[in-house]
Short mmCIF file of C-alpha atoms in Angstrom, two decimals:
data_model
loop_
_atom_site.label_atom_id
_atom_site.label_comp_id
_atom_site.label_asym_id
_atom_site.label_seq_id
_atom_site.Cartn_x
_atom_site.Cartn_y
_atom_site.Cartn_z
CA UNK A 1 -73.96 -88.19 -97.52
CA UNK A 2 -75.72 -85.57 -99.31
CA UNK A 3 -78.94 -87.97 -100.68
CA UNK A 4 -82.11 -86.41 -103.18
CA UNK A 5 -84.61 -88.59 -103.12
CA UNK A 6 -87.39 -87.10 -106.22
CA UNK A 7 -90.73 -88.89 -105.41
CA UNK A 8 -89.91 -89.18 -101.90
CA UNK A 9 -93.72 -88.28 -100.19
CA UNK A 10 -94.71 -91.42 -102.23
CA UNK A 11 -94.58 -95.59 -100.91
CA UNK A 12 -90.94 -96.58 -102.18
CA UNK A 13 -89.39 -93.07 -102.49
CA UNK A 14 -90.80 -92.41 -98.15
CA UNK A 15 -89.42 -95.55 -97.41
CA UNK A 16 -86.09 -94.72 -99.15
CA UNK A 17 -85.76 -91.35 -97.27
CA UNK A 18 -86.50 -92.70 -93.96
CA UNK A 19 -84.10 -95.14 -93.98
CA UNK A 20 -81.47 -92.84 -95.38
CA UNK A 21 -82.23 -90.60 -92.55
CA UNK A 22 -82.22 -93.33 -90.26
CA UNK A 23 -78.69 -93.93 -91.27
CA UNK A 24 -77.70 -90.60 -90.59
CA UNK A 25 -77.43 -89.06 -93.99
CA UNK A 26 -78.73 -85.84 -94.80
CA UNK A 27 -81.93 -86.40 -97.19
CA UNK A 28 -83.68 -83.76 -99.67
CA UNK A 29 -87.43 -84.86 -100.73
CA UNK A 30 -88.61 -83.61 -103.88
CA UNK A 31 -92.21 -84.33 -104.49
CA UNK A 32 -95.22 -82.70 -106.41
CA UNK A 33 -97.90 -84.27 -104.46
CA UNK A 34 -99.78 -85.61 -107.06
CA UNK A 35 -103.13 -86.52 -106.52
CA UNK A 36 -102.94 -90.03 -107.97
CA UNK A 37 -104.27 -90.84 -104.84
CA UNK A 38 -105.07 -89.62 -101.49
CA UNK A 39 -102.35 -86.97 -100.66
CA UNK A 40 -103.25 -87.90 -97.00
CA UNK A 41 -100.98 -90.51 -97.09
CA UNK A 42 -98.04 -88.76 -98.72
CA UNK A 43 -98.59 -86.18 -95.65
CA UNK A 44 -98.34 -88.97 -92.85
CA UNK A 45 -95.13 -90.08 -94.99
CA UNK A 46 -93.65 -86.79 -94.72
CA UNK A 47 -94.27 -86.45 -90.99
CA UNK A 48 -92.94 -89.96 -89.99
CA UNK A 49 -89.38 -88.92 -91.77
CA UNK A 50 -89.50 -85.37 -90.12
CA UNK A 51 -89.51 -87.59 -87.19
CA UNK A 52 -87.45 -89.54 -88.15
CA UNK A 53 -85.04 -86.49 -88.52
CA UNK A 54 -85.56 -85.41 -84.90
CA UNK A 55 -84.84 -88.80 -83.57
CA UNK A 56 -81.57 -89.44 -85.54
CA UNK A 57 -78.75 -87.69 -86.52
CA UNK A 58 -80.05 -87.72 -90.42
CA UNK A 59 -81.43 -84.49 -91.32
CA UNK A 60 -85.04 -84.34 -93.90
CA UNK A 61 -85.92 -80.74 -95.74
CA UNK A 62 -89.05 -81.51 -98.37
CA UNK A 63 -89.24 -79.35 -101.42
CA UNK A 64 -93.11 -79.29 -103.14
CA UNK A 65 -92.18 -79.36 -106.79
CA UNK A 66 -92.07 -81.29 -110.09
CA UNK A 67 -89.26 -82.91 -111.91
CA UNK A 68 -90.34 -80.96 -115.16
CA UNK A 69 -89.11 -78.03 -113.61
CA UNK A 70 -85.91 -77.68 -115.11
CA UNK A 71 -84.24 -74.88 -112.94
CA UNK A 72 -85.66 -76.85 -109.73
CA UNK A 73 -83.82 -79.96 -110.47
CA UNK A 74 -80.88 -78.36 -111.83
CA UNK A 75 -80.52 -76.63 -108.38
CA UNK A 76 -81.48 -79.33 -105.83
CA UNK A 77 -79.28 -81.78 -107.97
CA UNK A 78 -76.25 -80.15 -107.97
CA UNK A 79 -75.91 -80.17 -104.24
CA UNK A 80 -76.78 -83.70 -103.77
CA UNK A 81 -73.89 -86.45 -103.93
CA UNK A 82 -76.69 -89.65 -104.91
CA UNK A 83 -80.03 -89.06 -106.62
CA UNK A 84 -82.37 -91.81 -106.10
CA UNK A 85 -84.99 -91.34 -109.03
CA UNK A 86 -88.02 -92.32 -107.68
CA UNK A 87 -90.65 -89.45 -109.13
CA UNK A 88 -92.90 -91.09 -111.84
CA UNK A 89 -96.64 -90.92 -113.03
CA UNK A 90 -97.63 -94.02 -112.03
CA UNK A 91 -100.35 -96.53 -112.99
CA UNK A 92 -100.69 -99.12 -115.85
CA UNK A 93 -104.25 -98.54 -116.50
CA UNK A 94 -104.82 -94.99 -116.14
CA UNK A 95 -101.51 -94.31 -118.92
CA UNK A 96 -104.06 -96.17 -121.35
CA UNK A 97 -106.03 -92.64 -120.92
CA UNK A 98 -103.23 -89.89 -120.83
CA UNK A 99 -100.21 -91.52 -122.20
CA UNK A 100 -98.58 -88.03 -122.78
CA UNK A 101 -98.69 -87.22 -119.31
CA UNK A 102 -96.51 -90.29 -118.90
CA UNK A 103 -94.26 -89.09 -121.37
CA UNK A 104 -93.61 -85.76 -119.63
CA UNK A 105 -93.16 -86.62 -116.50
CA UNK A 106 -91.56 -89.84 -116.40
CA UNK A 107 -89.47 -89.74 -119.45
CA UNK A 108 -88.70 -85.60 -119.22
CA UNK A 109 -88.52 -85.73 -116.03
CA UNK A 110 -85.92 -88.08 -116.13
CA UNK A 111 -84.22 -86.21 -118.57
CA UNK A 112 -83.76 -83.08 -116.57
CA UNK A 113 -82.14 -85.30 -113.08
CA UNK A 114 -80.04 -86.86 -115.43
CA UNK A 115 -78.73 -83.59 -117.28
CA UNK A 116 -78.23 -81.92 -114.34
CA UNK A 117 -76.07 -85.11 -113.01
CA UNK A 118 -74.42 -85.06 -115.70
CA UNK A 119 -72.98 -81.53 -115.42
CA UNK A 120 -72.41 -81.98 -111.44
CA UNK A 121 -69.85 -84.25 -109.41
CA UNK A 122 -72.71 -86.73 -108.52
CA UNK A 123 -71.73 -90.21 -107.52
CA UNK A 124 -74.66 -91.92 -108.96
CA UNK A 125 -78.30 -91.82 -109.96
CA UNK A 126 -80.94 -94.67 -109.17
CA UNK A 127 -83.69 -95.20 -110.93
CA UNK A 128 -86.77 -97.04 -110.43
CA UNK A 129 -88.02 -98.72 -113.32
CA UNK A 130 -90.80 -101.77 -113.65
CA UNK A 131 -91.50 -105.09 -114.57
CA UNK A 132 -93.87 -103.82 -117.09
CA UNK A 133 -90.94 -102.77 -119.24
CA UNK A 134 -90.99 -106.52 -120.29
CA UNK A 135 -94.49 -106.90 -121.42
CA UNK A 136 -95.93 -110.13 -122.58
CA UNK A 137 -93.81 -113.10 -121.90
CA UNK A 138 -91.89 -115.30 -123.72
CA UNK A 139 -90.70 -117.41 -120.92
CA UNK A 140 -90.73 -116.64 -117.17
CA UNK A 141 -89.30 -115.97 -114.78
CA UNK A 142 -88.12 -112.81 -117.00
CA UNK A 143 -84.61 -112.41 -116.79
CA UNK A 144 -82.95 -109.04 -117.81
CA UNK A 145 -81.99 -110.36 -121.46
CA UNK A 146 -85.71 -111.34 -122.03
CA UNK A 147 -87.05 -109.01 -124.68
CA UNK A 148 -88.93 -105.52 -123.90
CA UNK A 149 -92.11 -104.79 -125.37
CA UNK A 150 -94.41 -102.99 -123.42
CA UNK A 151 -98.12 -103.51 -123.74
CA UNK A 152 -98.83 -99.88 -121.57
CA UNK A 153 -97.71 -96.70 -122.09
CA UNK A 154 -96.41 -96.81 -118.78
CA UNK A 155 -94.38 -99.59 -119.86
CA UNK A 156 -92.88 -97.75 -122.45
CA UNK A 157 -92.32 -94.21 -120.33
CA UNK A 158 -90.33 -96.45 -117.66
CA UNK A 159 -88.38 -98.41 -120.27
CA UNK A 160 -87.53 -95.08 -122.40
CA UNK A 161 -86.12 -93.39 -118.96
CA UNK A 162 -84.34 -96.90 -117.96
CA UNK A 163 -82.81 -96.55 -121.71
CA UNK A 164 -81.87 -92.96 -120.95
CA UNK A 165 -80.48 -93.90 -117.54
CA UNK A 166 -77.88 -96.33 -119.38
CA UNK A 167 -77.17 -94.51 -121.91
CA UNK A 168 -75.78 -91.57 -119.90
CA UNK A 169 -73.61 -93.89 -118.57
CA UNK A 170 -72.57 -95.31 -121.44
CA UNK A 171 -71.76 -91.86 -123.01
CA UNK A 172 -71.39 -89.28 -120.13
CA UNK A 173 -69.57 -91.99 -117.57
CA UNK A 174 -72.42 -91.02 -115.30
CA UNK A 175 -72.72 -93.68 -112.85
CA UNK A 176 -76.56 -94.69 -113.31
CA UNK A 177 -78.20 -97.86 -112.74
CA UNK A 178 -82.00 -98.90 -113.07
CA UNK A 179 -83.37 -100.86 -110.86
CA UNK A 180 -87.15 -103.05 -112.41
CA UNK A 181 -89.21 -103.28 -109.37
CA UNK A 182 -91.79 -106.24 -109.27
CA UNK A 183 -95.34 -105.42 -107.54
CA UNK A 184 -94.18 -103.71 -104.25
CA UNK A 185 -96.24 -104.14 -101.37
CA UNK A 186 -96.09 -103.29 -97.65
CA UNK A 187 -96.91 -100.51 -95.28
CA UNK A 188 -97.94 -97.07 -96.81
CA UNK A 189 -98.35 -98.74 -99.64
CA UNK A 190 -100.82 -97.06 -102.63
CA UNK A 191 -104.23 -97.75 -100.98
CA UNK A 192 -105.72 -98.82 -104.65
CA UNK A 193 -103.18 -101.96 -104.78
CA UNK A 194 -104.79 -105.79 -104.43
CA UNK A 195 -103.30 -106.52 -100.98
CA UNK A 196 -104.38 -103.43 -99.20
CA UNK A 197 -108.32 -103.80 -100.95
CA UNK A 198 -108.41 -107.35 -99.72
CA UNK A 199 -107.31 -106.69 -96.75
CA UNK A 200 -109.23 -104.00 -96.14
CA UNK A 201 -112.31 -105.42 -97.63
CA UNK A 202 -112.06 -108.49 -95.31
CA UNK A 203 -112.05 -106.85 -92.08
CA UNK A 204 -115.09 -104.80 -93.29
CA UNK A 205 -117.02 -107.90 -93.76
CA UNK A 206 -116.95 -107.48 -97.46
CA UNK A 207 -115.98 -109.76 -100.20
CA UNK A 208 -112.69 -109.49 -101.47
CA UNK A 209 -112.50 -108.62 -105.50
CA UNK A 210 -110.34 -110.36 -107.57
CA UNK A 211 -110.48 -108.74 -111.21
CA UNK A 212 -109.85 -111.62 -113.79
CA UNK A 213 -109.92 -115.53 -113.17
CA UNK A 214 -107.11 -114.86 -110.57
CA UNK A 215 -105.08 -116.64 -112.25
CA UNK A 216 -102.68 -113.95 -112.80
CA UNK A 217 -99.39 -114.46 -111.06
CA UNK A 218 -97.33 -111.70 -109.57
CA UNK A 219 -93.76 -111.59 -107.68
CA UNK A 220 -94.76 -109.37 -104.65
CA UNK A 221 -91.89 -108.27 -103.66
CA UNK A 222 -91.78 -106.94 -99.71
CA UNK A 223 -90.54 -103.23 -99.25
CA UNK A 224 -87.68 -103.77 -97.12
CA UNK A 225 -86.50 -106.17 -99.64
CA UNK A 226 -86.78 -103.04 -102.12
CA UNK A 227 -84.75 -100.77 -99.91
CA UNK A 228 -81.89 -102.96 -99.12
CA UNK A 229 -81.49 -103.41 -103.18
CA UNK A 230 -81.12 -99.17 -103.40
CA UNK A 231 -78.73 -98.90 -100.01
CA UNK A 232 -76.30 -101.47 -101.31
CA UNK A 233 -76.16 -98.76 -104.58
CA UNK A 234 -74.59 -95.86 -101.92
CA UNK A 235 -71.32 -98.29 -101.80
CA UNK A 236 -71.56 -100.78 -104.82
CA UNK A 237 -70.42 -99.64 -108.35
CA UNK A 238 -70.77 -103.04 -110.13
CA UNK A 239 -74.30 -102.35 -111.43
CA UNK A 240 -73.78 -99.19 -112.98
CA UNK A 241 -74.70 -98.66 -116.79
CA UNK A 242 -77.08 -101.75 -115.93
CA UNK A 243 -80.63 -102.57 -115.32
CA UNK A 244 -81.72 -105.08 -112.59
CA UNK A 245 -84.38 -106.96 -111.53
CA UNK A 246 -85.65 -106.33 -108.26
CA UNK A 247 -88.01 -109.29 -107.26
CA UNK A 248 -88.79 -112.25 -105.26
CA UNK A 249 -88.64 -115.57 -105.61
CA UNK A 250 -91.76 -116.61 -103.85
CA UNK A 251 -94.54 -115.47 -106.63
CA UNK A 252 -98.44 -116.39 -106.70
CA UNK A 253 -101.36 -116.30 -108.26
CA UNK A 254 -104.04 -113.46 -107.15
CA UNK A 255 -106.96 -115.79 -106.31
CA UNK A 256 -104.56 -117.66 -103.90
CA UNK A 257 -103.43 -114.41 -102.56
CA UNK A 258 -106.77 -113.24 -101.96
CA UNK A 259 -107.88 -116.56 -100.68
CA UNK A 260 -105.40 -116.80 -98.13
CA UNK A 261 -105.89 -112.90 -96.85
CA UNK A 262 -109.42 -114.23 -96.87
CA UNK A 263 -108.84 -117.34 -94.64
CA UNK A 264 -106.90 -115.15 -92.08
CA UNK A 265 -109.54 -112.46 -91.55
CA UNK A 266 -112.65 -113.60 -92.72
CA UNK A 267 -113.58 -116.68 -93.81
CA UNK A 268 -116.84 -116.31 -93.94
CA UNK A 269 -116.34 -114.47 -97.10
CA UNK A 270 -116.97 -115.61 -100.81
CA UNK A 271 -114.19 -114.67 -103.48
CA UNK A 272 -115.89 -111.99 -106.15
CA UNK A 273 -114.61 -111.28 -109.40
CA UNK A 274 -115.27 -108.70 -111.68
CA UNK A 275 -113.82 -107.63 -115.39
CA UNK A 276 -109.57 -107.78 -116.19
CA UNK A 277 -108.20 -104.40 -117.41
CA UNK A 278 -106.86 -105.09 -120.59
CA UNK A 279 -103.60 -103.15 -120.11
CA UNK A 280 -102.48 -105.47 -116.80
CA UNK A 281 -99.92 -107.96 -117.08
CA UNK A 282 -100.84 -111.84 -116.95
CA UNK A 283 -97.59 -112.91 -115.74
CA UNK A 284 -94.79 -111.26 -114.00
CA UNK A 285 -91.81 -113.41 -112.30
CA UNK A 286 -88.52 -111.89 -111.40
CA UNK A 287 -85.20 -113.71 -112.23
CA UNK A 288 -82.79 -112.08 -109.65
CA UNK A 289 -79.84 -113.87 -110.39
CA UNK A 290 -78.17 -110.78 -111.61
CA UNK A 291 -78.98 -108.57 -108.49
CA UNK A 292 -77.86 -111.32 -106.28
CA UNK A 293 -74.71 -111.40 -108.62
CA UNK A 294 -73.77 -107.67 -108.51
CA UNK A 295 -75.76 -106.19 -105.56
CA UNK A 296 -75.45 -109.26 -103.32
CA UNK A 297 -79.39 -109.33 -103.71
CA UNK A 298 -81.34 -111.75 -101.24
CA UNK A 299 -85.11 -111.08 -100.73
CA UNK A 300 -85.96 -111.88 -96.85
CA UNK A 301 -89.72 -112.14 -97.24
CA UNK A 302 -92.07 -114.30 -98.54
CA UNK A 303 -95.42 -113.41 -99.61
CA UNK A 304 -97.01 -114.69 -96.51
CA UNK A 305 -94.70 -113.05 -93.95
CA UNK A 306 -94.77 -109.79 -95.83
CA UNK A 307 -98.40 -109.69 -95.83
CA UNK A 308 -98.61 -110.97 -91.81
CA UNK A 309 -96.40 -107.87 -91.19
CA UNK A 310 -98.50 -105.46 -93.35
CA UNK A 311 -101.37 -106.97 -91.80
CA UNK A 312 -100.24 -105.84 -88.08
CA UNK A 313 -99.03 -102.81 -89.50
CA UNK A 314 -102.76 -102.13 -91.20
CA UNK A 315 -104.14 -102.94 -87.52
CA UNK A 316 -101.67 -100.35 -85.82
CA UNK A 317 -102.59 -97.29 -88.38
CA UNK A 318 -106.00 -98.00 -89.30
CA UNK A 319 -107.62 -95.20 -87.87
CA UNK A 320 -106.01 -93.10 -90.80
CA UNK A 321 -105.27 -95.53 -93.76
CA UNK A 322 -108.33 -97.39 -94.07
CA UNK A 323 -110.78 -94.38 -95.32
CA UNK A 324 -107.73 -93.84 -97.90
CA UNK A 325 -108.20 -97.35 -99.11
CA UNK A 326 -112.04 -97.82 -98.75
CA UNK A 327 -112.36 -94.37 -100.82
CA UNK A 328 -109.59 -95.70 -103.46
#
């Protein structure tokens, strides 16, 4: 299959690609290479699926440019047969700051992949959306009818485009389905998220930093987990005009997290803490009774064997990840 990927240099959007490769289709990357964080790593992403590409009968060709480029995504769209949306501005805190930039990029941009599916013969579009649509709690774990209210402009910019998504196929029959993503985690992830800074911090004999009380909870949900959710959409129609949590069921507070990472590498260690960002969520807890009812949705991994694997996989590449994260 013919497969665009938009935000595929980045964690979920490289892992996406790869795999798509992997399986033998024939993957487009669209990426701007924002420097949200180290570009470094979105480089070593785009090498391992260009060799990926040589090794399998998938084929990879990365474009550098920007969803808010109308007559670039109006082109690279209509010769794709599945769009998988991944291209967004992300970061809770720092939308606090430059909430228009959210705006453009991941509520236009969304606009322009789903006008130009619109007008094509594509099969479907996929979009990640977040956990943060939901905002402050009312019960948990959230399911998909609790309501939506945002506390981040982040929040907002995902559940706008999510809204958009489902509405075009409401209206347009454009198959389009939005998939809420729950604090991914594994290797290549973001080097500024919690798992990768205690990790790193612990085998550089520092303290780990927990920002809060810890007592924050958080679905981490393993990347694999993530992909398997998007492949099933190449074959599966039942989801479409939907969105769908895409969690785990194993979730945790971060001072356990961080004490356990701790006890593994370096127990010697004392737990720090330092001030809460106001925008972050207290709570998040995926229901994923829906997914497993239209996606046949089954997380493999629970926190502790996701972060063993990341762990070895930290071990294997740290001569080039760890300045990324110890700069972050």
């Amino acid at each position: 299959m013919q497969i665009l990927v938009t935000g595929g240099a980045g964690f979920i959007g490289g892992h996406l690609a790869e795999r798509f490769i992997a399986d033998g289709h024939d993957v487009t990357v669209l990426d701007n290479l924002e420097p949200f964080y180290d570009t470094r790593i979105k480089q070593q992403t785009i090498e391992v699926c260009r060799t990926c590409a040589d090794d399998d009968s998938g084929s990879y060709r990365f474009i550098e440019g920007d969803v808010r480029d109308v007559d670039i995504v109006t082109e690279l769209v209509s010769d794709a047969e599945y769009v998988y949306h991944q291209a967004a501005q992300a970061g809770v805190r720092q939308s606090v700051a430059d909430p228009r930039k959210y705006d453009e990029i991941n509520v236009e941009g969304t606009l322009n992949i789903l006008d130009a599916a619109r007008d094509t013969e594509t099969e479907r579009v996929v979009l990640a959306s977040s956990s943060s649509v939901y905002g402050r709690p009312e019960y948990l774990p959230y399911d998909e009818s609790h309501p939506t209210t945002p506390v981040s402009p982040y929040g907002a910019s995902k559940l706008a485009a999510e809204r958009y998504a489902c509405a075009y196929s409401e209206v347009y029959d454009l198959p389009a389905v939005a998939l809420r993503y729950f604090t991914v985690y594994g290797p290549r992830m973001r080097p500024n998220m919690a798992i990768s800074n205690f990790v790193s911090r612990c085998l550089n004999e520092q303290p780990p930093v927990v920002y809060g009380d810890g007592t924050q909870t958080r679905d981490f949900t393993f990347i694999d987990d993530i992909v398997e959710a998007n492949v099933t959409l190449l074959t599966e129609s039942a989801a479409d005009g939907e969105a769908v949590n895409i969690g785990s069921t194993d979730n945790i507070d971060i001072l356990t997290l961080a004490e356990e990472i701790r006890d593994q590498l370096a127990p010697e260690q004392e737990i720090t803490f330092s001030e809460r960002h106001d925008a972050d969520a207290e709570h998040t807890h995926a229901a994923v009774e829906k997914a497993r009812d239209v996606l046949g949705y089954e997380p493999t991994h629970t926190i502790r064997e996701g972060v063993n694997e990341f762990v070895e996989w930290y071990y294997e590449n740290r001569d080039w990840y760890e300045p990324l994260v110890l700069q972050s």
